[in-house]
XYZ file of C-alpha atoms in Angstrom:
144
model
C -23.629 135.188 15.804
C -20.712 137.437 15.915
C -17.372 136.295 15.004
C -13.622 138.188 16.149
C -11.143 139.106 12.917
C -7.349 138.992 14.359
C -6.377 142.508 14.175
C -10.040 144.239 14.522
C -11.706 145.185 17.171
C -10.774 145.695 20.518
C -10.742 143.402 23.658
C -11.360 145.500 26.695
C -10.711 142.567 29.028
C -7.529 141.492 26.864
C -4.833 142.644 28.821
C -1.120 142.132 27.385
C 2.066 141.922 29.166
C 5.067 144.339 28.441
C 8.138 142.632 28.954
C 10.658 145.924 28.182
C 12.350 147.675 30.828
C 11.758 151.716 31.057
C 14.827 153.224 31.750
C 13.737 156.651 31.480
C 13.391 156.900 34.686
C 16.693 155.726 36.026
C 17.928 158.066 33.332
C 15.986 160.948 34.385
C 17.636 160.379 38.427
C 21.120 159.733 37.391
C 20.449 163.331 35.526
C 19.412 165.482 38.609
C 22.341 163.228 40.723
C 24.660 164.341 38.613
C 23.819 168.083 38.394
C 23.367 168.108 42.111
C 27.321 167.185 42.737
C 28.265 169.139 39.772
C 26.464 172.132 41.899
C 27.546 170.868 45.150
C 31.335 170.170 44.471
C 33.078 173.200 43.983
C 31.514 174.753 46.679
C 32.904 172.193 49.089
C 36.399 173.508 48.753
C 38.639 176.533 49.447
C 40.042 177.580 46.803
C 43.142 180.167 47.827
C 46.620 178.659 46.764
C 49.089 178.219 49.543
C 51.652 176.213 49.561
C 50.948 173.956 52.376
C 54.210 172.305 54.646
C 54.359 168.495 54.881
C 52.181 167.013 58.200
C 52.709 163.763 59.660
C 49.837 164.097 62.309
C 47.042 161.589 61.995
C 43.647 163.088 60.679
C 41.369 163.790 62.554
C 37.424 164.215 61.812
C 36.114 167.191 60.298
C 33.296 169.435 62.055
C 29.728 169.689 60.379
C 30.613 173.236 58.856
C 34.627 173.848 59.371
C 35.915 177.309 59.509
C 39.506 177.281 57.676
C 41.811 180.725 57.472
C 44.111 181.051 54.964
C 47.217 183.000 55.219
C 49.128 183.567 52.196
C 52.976 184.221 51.878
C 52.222 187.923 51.216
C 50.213 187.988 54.628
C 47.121 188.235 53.325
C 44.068 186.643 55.518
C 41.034 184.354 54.114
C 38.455 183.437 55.740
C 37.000 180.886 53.438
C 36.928 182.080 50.130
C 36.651 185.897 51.854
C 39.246 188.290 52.235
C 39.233 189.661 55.670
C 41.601 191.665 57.620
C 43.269 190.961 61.321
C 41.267 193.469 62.821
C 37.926 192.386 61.323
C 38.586 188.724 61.737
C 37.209 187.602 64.999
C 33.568 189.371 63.498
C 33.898 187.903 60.273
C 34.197 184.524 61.974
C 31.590 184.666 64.196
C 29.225 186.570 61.600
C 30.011 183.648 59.994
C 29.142 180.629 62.048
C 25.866 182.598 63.235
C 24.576 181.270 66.816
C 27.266 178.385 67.320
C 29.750 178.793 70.419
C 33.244 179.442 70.073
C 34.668 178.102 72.609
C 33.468 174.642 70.969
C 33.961 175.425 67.307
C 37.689 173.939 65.591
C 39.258 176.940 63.453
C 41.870 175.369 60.555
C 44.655 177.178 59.853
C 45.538 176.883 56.242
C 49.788 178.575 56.250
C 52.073 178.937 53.354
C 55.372 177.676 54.342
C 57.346 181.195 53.990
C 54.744 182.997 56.111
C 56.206 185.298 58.661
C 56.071 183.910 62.132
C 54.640 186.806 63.402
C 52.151 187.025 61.379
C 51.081 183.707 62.238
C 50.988 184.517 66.094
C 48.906 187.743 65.338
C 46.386 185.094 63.902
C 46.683 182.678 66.552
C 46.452 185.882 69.029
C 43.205 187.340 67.708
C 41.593 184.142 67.641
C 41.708 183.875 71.270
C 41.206 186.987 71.886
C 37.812 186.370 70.413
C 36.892 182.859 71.914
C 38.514 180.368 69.654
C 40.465 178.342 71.742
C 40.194 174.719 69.460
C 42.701 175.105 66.761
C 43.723 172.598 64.205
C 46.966 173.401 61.549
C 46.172 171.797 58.339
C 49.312 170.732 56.270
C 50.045 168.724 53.177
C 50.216 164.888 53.442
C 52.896 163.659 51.969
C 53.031 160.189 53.176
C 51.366 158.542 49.706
């Protein structure tokens, strides 16, 4: 006759119940989460400084991929993060959005306050001239 020692010998059929929770997991996804909008969140701005003028206009929503041009008080152009040129800007746009149409596309127009009025229309100008006819003039809210 055999007989069992506690502690010797193994049960095969003895199965015992783990009550902890494994959080490595959840740890490990929170990790790659957090990396991913690290990545992700710079690139989701613009980041040329202008001095934007107050709006009062309600917001309206945001295309898929928005195109915004900057124009700084020196009368320099952006394009994004991209310095660009008035004469090159209509390619540069539409190099840009690839195979979407124009005509249905919203350009933002991102001004500092002491930009020359001209140069604004020579913006506003070329755009057309190109197809861009929706055109949105982003400002700074100053209502909170």
């Amino acid at each position: 006759m055999a007989a069992k020692l506690s502690g010797g010998g193994s049960d095969r059929f003895n199965v015992e119940q783990n009550s902890d929770i494994n959080v490595t997991p959840f740890v490990d996804v929170m990790l790659v989460l957090l990396i991913i909008f690290m990545v992700a969140a710079p690139l989701a701005s613009v980041s040329v400084e202008v001095n934007l003028p107050a709006a009062v206009a309600k917001p309206t929503p945001s295309p898929p991929k928005p195109v915004y041009i900057s124009i700084k008080q020196s009368g320099q152009l952006y394009i994004g993060d991209n310095e660009t040129t008035i004469d090159s800007m209509g390619q540069d746009i539409a190099k840009g959005m690839g195979r979407r149409d124009p005509s249905k596309e919203r350009i933002y127009i991102r001004a500092d306050e002491k930009v020359r009025y001209g140069a604004f229309m020579e913006v506003m100008n070329t755009l057309q001239d190109n197809g861009f006819y929706s055109v949105a003039l982003v400002g700074r809210d100053d209502s909170k």
